[in-house]
Amino acid sequence: MDRHGFLRQLHRVYKPRTYLEIGVNDGRSLALSRVPSVAVDPAFKVVTDLSCDVHLVRATSDDFFARKDPLIHLRNGRNPFRALARRDPVNLLGGDPKLELSFIDGMHLFEFALRDFMNVEKHSRWSSVIVLDDMLPRDIDEAARDRHTKFWAGDVYKVATVLRRYRPDLLVLDIDTEPTGVVAIFGADPGNTVLDQEYEKIIEEYVVPDPQDVPDEILVRKNAVRPEALLGGAFWPALNRARNLRRPRTAFAPLRRQIEAAVR
């Protein structure tokens, strides 16, 4: 299964009501969305028909998230949250949507991808799903910071390493998609400040010149799970209900066990 096939099925099983994409390129992944969306890329060249209410932002992701209200489109556009809030003023959605599904496929350098995750998490909930692309390079050349191959993952694979080290509260899953793998992250906590506090230390340790020392378990995808196993998990209805009802973060622990059981 390639990344677009994975994303297509993820939209189907998770049924997000909002979508963010960093790194639009020609729009093939954005075309999979059917919900209010925000898509960010400093040089997008969309050649694919889009079927969603979308705010296309021609900017770097850093500049986008530096805006006073970067997700204003999801509040003011044609989105279901406004209608729900009008019909039911005490609805737990409250007319203030967060990012439910995010796909990060921006600059293929570790520090950019890490900042993208940090910014996305601040606008997410624990029940959100965050996907990072190009996380399983197949050789040292694909993992180089200085691109010299047709397929280029860069050193963004380090983001998963950092999250597992500094954020064990997150569930970080390597997914065996073609060509260069993705990582799915569950359990976002917008109030967690560990990465902000440790950012300079992390950058100093992990941003190093080529060649990159890519762990063998990444190159051979030792811990990667089959996308079909995750997508076919029995936990999705429970996660969707928890998201829709805005259940507290304490609901994540049992769901985490269900997700881990699905991909074991």
Coordinates of C-alpha atoms in Angstrom, one line a residue:
M1 CA 0.0 0.0 0.0
D2 CA 1.4 3.4 -0.9
R3 CA 0.9 6.6 1.2
H4 CA -2.1 7.7 -0.8
G5 CA -3.8 4.4 -0.4
F6 CA -3.1 4.6 3.3
L7 CA -4.5 8.1 3.6
R8 CA -7.6 7.2 1.5
Q9 CA -8.4 4.4 3.9
L10 CA -7.6 6.5 6.9
H11 CA -10.1 9.1 5.9
R12 CA -12.7 6.2 5.5
V13 CA -12.2 4.6 8.9
Y14 CA -11.4 7.6 11.0
K15 CA -14.0 10.0 9.3
P16 CA -12.2 13.2 10.3
R17 CA -14.3 16.4 10.3
T18 CA -11.2 18.7 9.8
Y19 CA -8.0 18.1 7.9
L20 CA -4.6 19.8 7.7
E21 CA -1.9 19.1 5.1
I22 CA 1.6 20.5 5.2
G23 CA 3.3 20.0 1.8
V24 CA 0.6 20.1 -0.9
N25 CA 2.7 19.7 -4.1
D26 CA 0.3 18.7 -6.9
G27 CA -2.6 18.1 -4.6
R28 CA -3.0 14.3 -4.9
S29 CA -3.2 13.7 -1.2
L30 CA -5.3 16.8 -0.6
A31 CA -7.8 15.5 -3.2
L32 CA -8.7 12.6 -0.8
S33 CA -10.3 15.1 1.7
R34 CA -14.0 15.7 1.7
V35 CA -14.1 17.9 4.8
P36 CA -13.1 21.5 5.6
S37 CA -9.3 21.6 5.1
V38 CA -6.3 23.8 5.4
A39 CA -3.3 23.1 3.1
V40 CA 0.0 24.8 3.5
D41 CA 2.9 24.9 0.9
P42 CA 5.1 27.8 -0.2
A43 CA 5.1 26.6 -3.8
F44 CA 2.1 24.3 -4.4
K45 CA 1.1 23.6 -8.0
V46 CA -2.2 21.8 -7.6
V47 CA -3.2 20.0 -10.8
T48 CA -5.8 17.6 -9.2
D49 CA -9.5 18.3 -8.8
L50 CA -10.3 19.0 -5.2
S51 CA -13.6 18.1 -3.5
C52 CA -13.4 19.9 -0.2
D53 CA -13.8 23.3 1.3
V54 CA -10.2 24.2 1.4
H55 CA -8.0 27.1 2.4
L56 CA -4.8 26.9 0.3
V57 CA -2.0 28.8 2.0
R58 CA 1.1 29.7 0.0
A59 CA 3.5 30.1 2.9
T60 CA 6.0 28.1 4.9
S61 CA 4.5 26.1 7.7
D62 CA 6.5 28.2 10.2
D63 CA 5.0 31.4 8.9
F64 CA 1.5 29.9 8.8
F65 CA 1.5 28.8 12.4
A66 CA 3.0 32.2 13.4
R67 CA -0.3 33.8 12.4
K68 CA -2.6 35.1 15.1
D69 CA -5.4 32.6 14.1
P70 CA -4.0 30.1 11.6
L71 CA -7.2 27.9 11.6
I72 CA -9.7 30.7 11.1
H73 CA -10.9 29.0 8.0
L74 CA -12.2 26.1 10.0
R75 CA -14.2 28.4 12.1
N76 CA -15.5 30.7 9.4
G77 CA -15.7 28.4 6.4
R78 CA -18.5 26.1 5.4
N79 CA -17.9 23.6 8.2
P80 CA -20.2 21.4 10.3
F81 CA -19.1 22.8 13.6
R82 CA -20.9 26.1 13.1
A83 CA -24.2 24.4 12.2
L84 CA -23.9 22.1 15.2
A85 CA -23.2 25.0 17.5
R86 CA -26.2 26.9 16.2
R87 CA -28.6 23.9 16.6
D88 CA -27.2 22.9 20.0
P89 CA -25.5 25.7 22.0
V90 CA -24.3 23.3 24.7
N91 CA -22.9 20.8 22.1
L92 CA -19.5 19.7 23.3
L93 CA -18.0 20.6 20.0
G94 CA -18.6 24.2 21.0
G95 CA -18.1 25.5 17.5
D96 CA -14.3 25.5 18.0
P97 CA -12.9 22.8 15.8
K98 CA -9.4 21.4 16.3
L99 CA -7.3 19.5 13.8
E100 CA -8.6 15.9 13.7
L101 CA -6.5 14.5 10.9
S102 CA -3.1 16.1 9.9
F103 CA -0.7 15.0 7.2
I104 CA 2.9 16.4 7.5
D105 CA 4.9 16.1 4.3
G106 CA 6.8 19.4 4.2
M107 CA 10.5 20.1 4.2
H108 CA 12.4 16.8 4.5
L109 CA 14.7 18.0 7.2
F110 CA 14.4 16.9 10.8
E111 CA 14.1 20.3 12.5
F112 CA 11.4 21.4 10.1
A113 CA 9.4 18.2 10.6
L114 CA 9.8 18.4 14.3
R115 CA 8.5 21.9 14.4
D116 CA 5.6 21.0 12.2
F117 CA 4.6 18.2 14.6
M118 CA 4.9 20.6 17.6
N119 CA 2.7 23.2 15.9
V120 CA 0.2 20.7 14.7
E121 CA -0.1 19.1 18.2
K122 CA -0.9 22.5 19.7
H123 CA -4.0 22.6 17.5
S124 CA -5.0 19.0 18.1
R125 CA -6.7 16.8 20.7
W126 CA -5.7 13.5 22.2
S127 CA -8.2 11.8 19.8
S128 CA -6.6 13.4 16.7
V129 CA -4.4 11.4 14.3
I130 CA -1.2 12.9 13.0
V131 CA 0.6 11.3 10.1
L132 CA 4.2 12.1 9.0
D133 CA 5.4 11.0 5.6
D134 CA 8.9 9.8 4.5
M135 CA 9.7 8.3 7.9
L136 CA 11.3 5.0 6.7
P137 CA 14.1 5.6 4.3
R138 CA 15.3 2.5 2.5
D139 CA 19.0 3.4 2.5
I140 CA 21.5 6.0 3.7
D141 CA 21.3 8.0 0.5
E142 CA 17.5 8.5 0.8
A143 CA 18.1 9.7 4.4
A144 CA 20.6 12.4 3.4
R145 CA 19.9 16.0 4.4
D146 CA 21.4 17.0 1.0
R147 CA 19.2 15.5 -1.7
H148 CA 21.0 13.5 -4.4
T149 CA 18.5 10.7 -5.1
K150 CA 15.2 10.4 -7.0
F151 CA 13.2 9.3 -3.9
W152 CA 14.2 11.5 -0.9
A153 CA 13.1 11.0 2.7
G154 CA 15.7 13.2 4.3
D155 CA 16.4 12.8 8.0
V156 CA 12.8 13.3 9.2
Y157 CA 12.9 9.7 10.5
K158 CA 14.6 11.1 13.6
V159 CA 11.3 12.8 14.7
A160 CA 9.9 9.4 15.7
T161 CA 13.1 8.6 17.7
V162 CA 12.8 11.9 19.5
L163 CA 9.1 11.5 20.2
R164 CA 9.6 8.0 21.7
R165 CA 12.5 9.4 23.8
Y166 CA 10.9 12.6 25.1
R167 CA 7.2 11.9 24.7
P168 CA 6.4 8.3 25.9
D169 CA 2.8 9.5 26.5
L170 CA 2.4 9.4 22.7
L171 CA 1.8 6.2 20.7
V172 CA 4.1 6.4 17.7
L173 CA 3.7 3.7 15.0
D174 CA 5.9 3.0 12.0
I175 CA 3.7 2.1 9.1
D176 CA 5.1 0.0 6.2
T177 CA 3.9 2.0 3.2
E178 CA 5.6 2.5 -0.1
P179 CA 7.9 4.0 -1.0
T180 CA 9.4 5.7 2.1
G181 CA 7.0 4.8 5.0
V182 CA 4.8 6.9 7.2
V183 CA 4.4 7.2 11.0
A184 CA 1.0 7.5 12.7
I185 CA 0.8 9.3 16.0
F186 CA -2.0 9.0 18.5
G187 CA -2.6 10.7 21.9
A188 CA -1.6 14.3 21.1
D189 CA -1.4 16.6 24.1
P190 CA -1.5 20.3 23.2
G191 CA -0.7 21.2 26.7
N192 CA 2.6 19.3 26.8
T193 CA 5.6 21.6 26.8
V194 CA 8.5 19.1 26.9
L195 CA 9.5 19.5 23.3
D196 CA 9.4 23.3 23.6
Q197 CA 11.6 23.2 26.6
E198 CA 14.1 20.7 25.1
Y199 CA 14.0 22.0 21.5
E200 CA 17.5 23.6 21.4
K201 CA 19.1 20.6 23.1
I202 CA 17.3 18.2 20.7
I203 CA 18.4 20.2 17.6
E204 CA 22.0 20.3 18.8
E205 CA 22.1 16.6 19.2
Y206 CA 20.1 15.4 16.2
V207 CA 21.0 17.9 13.4
V208 CA 24.3 16.4 12.1
P209 CA 26.1 16.5 8.7
D210 CA 25.7 13.7 6.1
P211 CA 26.0 10.8 6.0
Q212 CA 23.3 10.0 8.5
D213 CA 23.6 7.1 10.9
V214 CA 20.3 5.5 10.2
P215 CA 19.5 2.6 12.6
D216 CA 19.2 -0.8 10.9
E217 CA 15.7 -1.4 12.3
I218 CA 14.5 1.6 10.3
L219 CA 16.2 0.6 7.1
V220 CA 14.8 -2.9 7.3
R221 CA 11.5 -1.7 8.8
K222 CA 11.9 -4.1 11.7
N223 CA 9.2 -2.5 13.8
A224 CA 6.9 -1.3 11.1
V225 CA 3.3 -2.6 11.1
R226 CA 1.2 -3.5 8.1
P227 CA -1.1 -0.6 7.1
E228 CA -3.9 -3.1 6.7
A229 CA -3.5 -4.2 10.3
L230 CA -3.9 -0.6 11.6
L231 CA -6.7 0.4 9.2
G232 CA -8.6 -2.8 10.0
G233 CA -8.4 -2.4 13.8
A234 CA -11.5 -2.7 15.8
F235 CA -10.7 0.4 17.8
W236 CA -11.7 3.0 15.2
P237 CA -15.4 3.2 16.2
A238 CA -14.4 3.7 19.9
L239 CA -11.9 6.4 18.9
N240 CA -14.4 8.2 16.7
R241 CA -17.0 8.2 19.5
A242 CA -14.5 9.5 22.0
R243 CA -13.5 12.3 19.6
N244 CA -17.1 13.2 18.7
L245 CA -18.1 13.3 22.4
R246 CA -15.0 15.1 23.5
R247 CA -14.2 12.5 26.1
P248 CA -11.3 13.5 28.5
R249 CA -7.8 12.4 27.9
T250 CA -8.2 9.6 30.5
A251 CA -10.0 7.7 27.7
F252 CA -6.8 7.4 25.8
A253 CA -5.2 4.7 28.0
P254 CA -7.7 1.9 27.2
L255 CA -7.8 3.0 23.5
R256 CA -4.0 2.9 23.3
R257 CA -4.1 -0.7 24.4
Q258 CA -6.7 -1.5 21.8
I259 CA -4.6 0.1 19.1
E260 CA -1.4 -1.7 20.2
A261 CA -3.3 -5.0 20.2
A262 CA -4.5 -4.4 16.6
V263 CA -1.0 -4.0 15.3
R264 CA 0.8 -6.6 17.5

